[in-house]
Structure formats: structure tokens, C-alpha cells
Amino acid sequence: MEKALSFLGRFDVDKTPPLHFSATAAVLGATDYGDDDITRRALKAMRDPSAVLAELEGRAGLDSKFVVAVVGVHVSEGAEDVDQIADAARKLESVDVHENADLEGLPKLLAQRASGEGDNVSKAGSDAKRFENYKYVVVLELADETLSRALTHGGIAAADFLQIRRITRDLALALDHFHSEDRIHADLKPLNVVRVGTSWQLIDLDVSCATDGPFGDKKPSSGYCPPEMARVLLNATKGGKLVTADLKTYTASLAYDLWSLGV
């Protein structure tokens, strides 16, 4: 009965605000009743199929001890690029793609959680319109906390040198693993670093790209990008709007990640 009443027939979504919400994605914590073992998951609702492909293709060849693993993808009926997403998922270990998933109730669910109303359907109201057109849900392992939260609430800065050194070492090893696969993360920042148990891993591969090639057309975080990318971002901003196609003028370099790690 618990499963039947759950989202997608398996996820009991936490009755708390989303773990993350932006123009491109909303992330919810949930308990997964779909397997023999009850597990904790992160559900990343996404609108753009290219961003879903980036999450999958960016993990090809990467070890899950450095990057939080994707364990499943749910795609709604009529979604685009389903075949490409299925092909990308097959190249990863143990990633199931569920086509024609029923995501009709997702906007209302997100509206309830964002407003702090739990399962109170009557309070979702017109807010549900803000959360429409999510046609993909990427299921990931749920981390314990973000580095952003640890820095803000953990009191480690300038106080716990051993912890600072451990975090920096884990990030350096994770980036080295990326670079050994001829890729850069390209969006390293405290929100994209999470603790899983005692190790710190990377998430959010939307911007990740191959080294020595064009950067791609996804906007990186300007506060953590190197000066050469900041210059590209400025030149690509015309009339107050970013022309993302112009980002490809930057050639992806390992120096990008090293600058972000230093910041």
C-alpha cells in the first residue's frame, strides 16, 4: 500500500522543501521502496533533454567513488530524445530507463513541497504552473550534505585544518579522475560538492565537457570560473542576455577546474 501511494509507485518524497531549485532543475529527497532494500534517493526533475544527456554521458568511464551515481531515469510520454537517453544510460552500470512514466502529478508535488505544505493538495494552487514541463526525473544516490552547507553551518573554515585538508584532497582526486578521462567538470563550486559517508564527491555534470574541445553552450557559475572564461561570458552577453552559442569560443582546459578548486 505504501508503494501504491508513492510517487511513480516507489518513491515516498520527503515532506520538506526541495533540496535544490533553479531554472533548470528541482531536486527532492525521497525514500525508494522499489528495490528489496529501502534506500534514500535524490530525484532530479529536469526539463531539458540535453541536460539529462549531459548527466549520463558525463559519467561514462567515471568511478562512482568520485561522482555521485545515477541509478535510474524516468521519462514521461511524449518526451524528446528518449532513444539517445536510453543509449547513454546503457553505457553506465545499473541505470534503468523507465519510459512513459506518469509525471502528471509532479508540478503539484513540487508546488506542495516548495510551499512547505507537505501533502496538502489544496494549498498547491496556481503555484503548480511554475513547476510544469518537467518531463524527466533522474534518480541519484542521496548524499548526506553539500559542501556549501558544511561551510555555512559546520564551522570548519579556519578552524578544522584536518577536515579542510581531507575535503581538498578528495576534490583534487576527483578532478584528477575526471582529467584522466579527458574531461573537465567545469562547474566546481560548494553546491556541486557533496559528502557521501566520509568521502566528498562531485555532482551536476550539466556543464562537463571534453578537454581541448569547445566548451559547449551551458552557462557555468561565473563566481568560480577562471578569468579567461569570465571574459568570454562578458563578450557573449549582448543586450543583457547571454548568447550561449558564443561560449564555444573557449577551448576546455584543465586549468578551468584548477582555478575553480583554488577559489
GROMACS .gro file of C-alpha atoms in nm:
model
  263
    1MET     CA    1   0.000   0.000   0.000
    2GLU     CA    2   0.291   0.233   0.083
    3LYS     CA    3   0.434   0.182  -0.266
    4ALA     CA    4   0.099   0.224  -0.440
    5LEU     CA    5   0.051   0.568  -0.282
    6SER     CA    6   0.405   0.681  -0.362
    7PHE     CA    7   0.535   0.892  -0.650
    8LEU     CA    8   0.593   0.668  -0.955
    9GLY     CA    9   0.478   0.377  -0.742
   10ARG     CA   10   0.801   0.362  -0.543
   11PHE     CA   11   0.919   0.698  -0.403
   12ASP     CA   12   0.798   0.842  -0.074
   13VAL     CA   13   0.902   1.205  -0.129
   14ASP     CA   14   1.022   1.397   0.177
   15LYS     CA   15   0.767   1.647   0.309
   16THR     CA   16   1.027   1.924   0.315
   17PRO     CA   17   1.123   2.196   0.063
   18PRO     CA   18   1.330   2.086  -0.241
   19LEU     CA   19   1.699   2.025  -0.175
   20HIS     CA   20   1.768   2.247  -0.475
   21PHE     CA   21   1.561   2.454  -0.712
   22SER     CA   22   1.677   2.652  -1.016
   23ALA     CA   23   1.555   2.749  -1.362
   24THR     CA   24   1.671   2.412  -1.497
   25ALA     CA   25   1.612   2.157  -1.221
   26ALA     CA   26   1.440   2.077  -0.893
   27VAL     CA   27   1.582   1.815  -0.656
   28LEU     CA   28   1.378   1.629  -0.395
   29GLY     CA   29   1.485   1.383  -0.128
   30ALA     CA   30   1.290   1.056  -0.122
   31THR     CA   31   1.279   0.705   0.018
   32ASP     CA   32   1.283   0.439  -0.252
   33TYR     CA   33   1.060   0.136  -0.189
   34GLY     CA   34   1.119  -0.008  -0.537
   35ASP     CA   35   1.404  -0.246  -0.454
   36ASP     CA   36   1.440  -0.520  -0.197
   37ASP     CA   37   1.633  -0.277   0.023
   38ILE     CA   38   1.467   0.052   0.117
   39THR     CA   39   1.707   0.323   0.005
   40ARG     CA   40   1.739   0.700   0.013
   41ARG     CA   41   1.746   0.878  -0.324
   42ALA     CA   42   1.765   1.222  -0.479
   43LEU     CA   43   1.507   1.288  -0.752
   44LYS     CA   44   1.629   1.548  -1.001
   45ALA     CA   45   1.337   1.678  -1.209
   46MET     CA   46   1.459   1.826  -1.539
   47ARG     CA   47   1.304   1.994  -1.843
   48ASP     CA   48   1.587   1.986  -2.098
   49PRO     CA   49   1.677   1.650  -2.260
   50SER     CA   50   2.028   1.778  -2.340
   51ALA     CA   51   2.086   1.835  -1.967
   52VAL     CA   52   1.974   1.477  -1.895
   53LEU     CA   53   2.212   1.351  -2.161
   54ALA     CA   54   2.492   1.559  -2.008
   55GLU     CA   55   2.431   1.397  -1.669
   56LEU     CA   56   2.453   1.050  -1.825
   57GLU     CA   57   2.724   1.100  -2.087
   58GLY     CA   58   2.939   1.296  -1.844
   59ARG     CA   59   2.956   0.991  -1.615
   60ALA     CA   60   3.078   0.749  -1.884
   61GLY     CA   61   3.404   0.592  -1.765
   62LEU     CA   62   3.392   0.768  -1.426
   63ASP     CA   63   3.416   0.586  -1.093
   64SER     CA   64   3.118   0.632  -0.858
   65LYS     CA   65   3.354   0.690  -0.564
   66PHE     CA   66   3.433   1.030  -0.719
   67VAL     CA   67   3.095   1.120  -0.874
   68VAL     CA   68   2.753   1.056  -0.722
   69ALA     CA   69   2.597   0.775  -0.925
   70VAL     CA   70   2.282   0.788  -1.137
   71VAL     CA   71   2.069   0.480  -1.070
   72GLY     CA   72   1.766   0.546  -1.291
   73VAL     CA   73   1.586   0.778  -1.531
   74HIS     CA   74   1.208   0.820  -1.563
   75VAL     CA   75   1.090   0.975  -1.891
   76SER     CA   76   0.733   1.094  -1.948
   77GLU     CA   77   0.524   1.005  -2.251
   78GLY     CA   78   0.598   1.232  -2.548
   79ALA     CA   79   0.939   1.340  -2.416
   80GLU     CA   80   1.218   1.413  -2.664
   81ASP     CA   81   1.545   1.224  -2.725
   82VAL     CA   82   1.427   0.909  -2.546
   83ASP     CA   83   1.642   0.678  -2.762
   84GLN     CA   84   1.956   0.886  -2.703
   85ILE     CA   85   1.891   0.890  -2.328
   86ALA     CA   86   1.841   0.511  -2.325
   87ASP     CA   87   2.166   0.462  -2.523
   88ALA     CA   88   2.359   0.686  -2.282
   89ALA     CA   89   2.215   0.502  -1.982
   90ARG     CA   90   2.315   0.163  -2.124
   91LYS     CA   91   2.680   0.273  -2.119
   92LEU     CA   92   2.664   0.315  -1.741
   93GLU     CA   93   2.642   0.043  -1.481
   94SER     CA   94   2.297  -0.041  -1.339
   95VAL     CA   95   2.100   0.255  -1.475
   96ASP     CA   96   1.738   0.172  -1.557
   97VAL     CA   97   1.537   0.388  -1.800
   98HIS     CA   98   1.161   0.386  -1.743
   99GLU     CA   99   0.976   0.521  -2.046
  100ASN     CA  100   0.622   0.662  -2.048
  101ALA     CA  101   0.646   0.740  -1.677
  102ASP     CA  102   0.347   0.912  -1.519
  103LEU     CA  103   0.485   1.256  -1.423
  104GLU     CA  104   0.146   1.430  -1.443
  105GLY     CA  105   0.135   1.491  -1.067
  106LEU     CA  106   0.490   1.625  -1.046
  107PRO     CA  107   0.409   2.000  -1.079
  108LYS     CA  108   0.160   1.982  -0.790
  109LEU     CA  109   0.401   1.774  -0.581
  110LEU     CA  110   0.682   2.026  -0.633
  111ALA     CA  111   0.447   2.315  -0.554
  112GLN     CA  112   0.341   2.148  -0.227
  113ARG     CA  113   0.700   2.087  -0.120
  114ALA     CA  114   0.821   2.434  -0.224
  115SER     CA  115   0.545   2.598  -0.020
  116GLY     CA  116   0.613   2.373   0.281
  117GLU     CA  117   0.263   2.227   0.264
  118GLY     CA  118   0.361   1.860   0.264
  119ASP     CA  119   0.081   1.659   0.103
  120ASN     CA  120  -0.183   1.931   0.130
  121VAL     CA  121  -0.315   1.932  -0.228
  122SER     CA  122  -0.547   2.229  -0.169
  123LYS     CA  123  -0.253   2.456  -0.084
  124ALA     CA  124  -0.061   2.386  -0.408
  125GLY     CA  125  -0.291   2.615  -0.608
  126SER     CA  126  -0.167   2.812  -0.904
  127ASP     CA  127   0.195   2.769  -0.791
  128ALA     CA  128   0.192   2.438  -0.978
  129LYS     CA  129   0.227   2.634  -1.305
  130ARG     CA  130   0.583   2.730  -1.200
  131PHE     CA  131   0.676   2.365  -1.199
  132GLU     CA  132   0.529   2.249  -1.529
  133ASN     CA  133   0.706   2.082  -1.824
  134TYR     CA  134   0.936   1.860  -1.620
  135LYS     CA  135   0.946   1.556  -1.849
  136TYR     CA  136   1.245   1.379  -1.694
  137VAL     CA  137   1.336   1.259  -1.346
  138VAL     CA  138   1.696   1.148  -1.291
  139VAL     CA  139   1.735   0.927  -0.982
  140LEU     CA  140   2.065   0.955  -0.795
  141GLU     CA  141   2.216   0.833  -0.472
  142LEU     CA  142   2.125   1.077  -0.196
  143ALA     CA  143   2.422   1.250  -0.037
  144ASP     CA  144   2.439   1.348   0.329
  145GLU     CA  145   2.511   1.720   0.279
  146THR     CA  146   2.659   1.973   0.039
  147LEU     CA  147   2.991   2.144   0.092
  148SER     CA  148   2.800   2.473   0.085
  149ARG     CA  149   2.603   2.365   0.392
  150ALA     CA  150   2.915   2.234   0.568
  151LEU     CA  151   3.092   2.567   0.516
  152THR     CA  152   2.790   2.771   0.623
  153HIS     CA  153   2.681   2.569   0.927
  154GLY     CA  154   2.973   2.337   1.009
  155GLY     CA  155   3.215   2.599   1.137
  156ILE     CA  156   3.515   2.434   0.969
  157ALA     CA  157   3.665   2.736   0.790
  158ALA     CA  158   3.992   2.848   0.956
  159ALA     CA  159   3.914   2.610   1.242
  160ASP     CA  160   3.936   2.245   1.138
  161PHE     CA  161   4.251   2.211   0.929
  162LEU     CA  162   4.236   1.831   0.913
  163GLN     CA  163   3.881   1.842   0.772
  164ILE     CA  164   3.976   2.116   0.524
  165ARG     CA  165   4.272   1.907   0.406
  166ARG     CA  166   4.052   1.596   0.373
  167ILE     CA  167   3.793   1.780   0.164
  168THR     CA  168   4.057   1.937  -0.059
  169ARG     CA  169   4.229   1.602  -0.111
  170ASP     CA  170   3.901   1.431  -0.208
  171LEU     CA  171   3.823   1.708  -0.457
  172ALA     CA  172   4.172   1.700  -0.606
  173LEU     CA  173   4.148   1.323  -0.654
  174ALA     CA  174   3.801   1.353  -0.809
  175LEU     CA  175   3.919   1.619  -1.054
  176ASP     CA  176   4.229   1.414  -1.136
  177HIS     CA  177   3.997   1.122  -1.217
  178PHE     CA  178   3.793   1.348  -1.447
  179HIS     CA  179   4.107   1.473  -1.618
  180SER     CA  180   4.242   1.120  -1.667
  181GLU     CA  181   3.926   1.058  -1.874
  182ASP     CA  182   3.998   1.373  -2.080
  183ARG     CA  183   3.708   1.564  -1.927
  184ILE     CA  184   3.666   1.870  -1.708
  185HIS     CA  185   3.386   1.924  -1.459
  186ALA     CA  186   3.363   2.295  -1.549
  187ASP     CA  187   3.122   2.388  -1.268
  188LEU     CA  188   3.308   2.314  -0.946
  189LYS     CA  189   3.157   2.507  -0.654
  190PRO     CA  190   3.043   2.425  -0.298
  191LEU     CA  191   2.686   2.348  -0.413
  192ASN     CA  192   2.820   2.085  -0.655
  193VAL     CA  193   3.028   1.904  -0.394
  194VAL     CA  194   2.855   1.661  -0.157
  195ARG     CA  195   2.950   1.428   0.126
  196VAL     CA  196   2.857   1.062   0.089
  197GLY     CA  197   2.950   0.891   0.414
  198THR     CA  198   3.303   1.014   0.482
  199SER     CA  199   3.403   1.099   0.123
  200TRP     CA  200   3.337   1.415  -0.077
  201GLN     CA  201   3.214   1.366  -0.432
  202LEU     CA  202   3.105   1.573  -0.731
  203ILE     CA  203   2.754   1.622  -0.870
  204ASP     CA  204   2.588   1.819  -1.150
  205LEU     CA  205   2.763   1.736  -1.478
  206ASP     CA  206   2.543   1.961  -1.693
  207VAL     CA  207   2.842   2.172  -1.798
  208SER     CA  208   3.110   1.900  -1.808
  209CYS     CA  209   3.287   1.867  -2.143
  210ALA     CA  210   3.583   1.704  -2.316
  211THR     CA  211   3.921   1.871  -2.284
  212ASP     CA  212   4.078   2.052  -2.581
  213GLY     CA  213   3.737   2.089  -2.745
  214PRO     CA  214   3.474   2.367  -2.749
  215PHE     CA  215   3.325   2.447  -2.410
  216GLY     CA  216   2.962   2.383  -2.503
  217ASP     CA  217   2.656   2.602  -2.462
  218LYS     CA  218   2.570   2.559  -2.093
  219LYS     CA  219   2.632   2.861  -1.870
  220PRO     CA  220   2.883   2.791  -1.590
  221SER     CA  221   2.890   2.959  -1.249
  222SER     CA  222   3.055   3.296  -1.304
  223GLY     CA  223   3.181   3.323  -0.944
  224TYR     CA  224   3.408   3.019  -0.982
  225CYS     CA  225   3.518   3.037  -1.347
  226PRO     CA  226   3.872   3.149  -1.448
  227PRO     CA  227   3.936   3.500  -1.587
  228GLU     CA  228   3.955   3.374  -1.946
  229MET     CA  229   3.601   3.230  -1.920
  230ALA     CA  230   3.478   3.543  -1.741
  231ARG     CA  231   3.598   3.738  -2.047
  232VAL     CA  232   3.408   3.501  -2.278
  233LEU     CA  233   3.093   3.540  -2.063
  234LEU     CA  234   3.119   3.919  -2.082
  235ASN     CA  235   3.170   3.917  -2.459
  236ALA     CA  236   2.881   3.671  -2.503
  237THR     CA  237   2.640   3.894  -2.312
  238LYS     CA  238   2.458   4.115  -2.559
  239GLY     CA  239   2.175   4.345  -2.463
  240GLY     CA  240   2.171   4.196  -2.114
  241LYS     CA  241   2.121   3.839  -2.244
  242LEU     CA  242   2.380   3.562  -2.268
  243VAL     CA  243   2.428   3.417  -2.619
  244THR     CA  244   2.519   3.064  -2.508
  245ALA     CA  245   2.644   2.962  -2.854
  246ASP     CA  246   2.932   3.209  -2.808
  247LEU     CA  247   3.064   3.009  -2.510
  248LYS     CA  248   3.208   2.761  -2.759
  249THR     CA  249   3.484   3.010  -2.837
  250TYR     CA  250   3.651   2.892  -2.515
  251THR     CA  251   3.857   2.573  -2.551
  252ALA     CA  252   3.806   2.346  -2.250
  253SER     CA  253   4.122   2.324  -2.041
  254LEU     CA  254   4.225   2.151  -1.717
  255ALA     CA  255   4.321   2.499  -1.595
  256TYR     CA  256   3.948   2.574  -1.565
  257ASP     CA  257   3.893   2.314  -1.290
  258LEU     CA  258   4.219   2.403  -1.115
  259TRP     CA  259   4.119   2.769  -1.092
  260SER     CA  260   3.776   2.671  -0.952
  261LEU     CA  261   3.940   2.439  -0.696
  262GLY     CA  262   4.165   2.724  -0.586
  263VAL     CA  263   3.866   2.954  -0.540
   0.00000   0.00000   0.00000
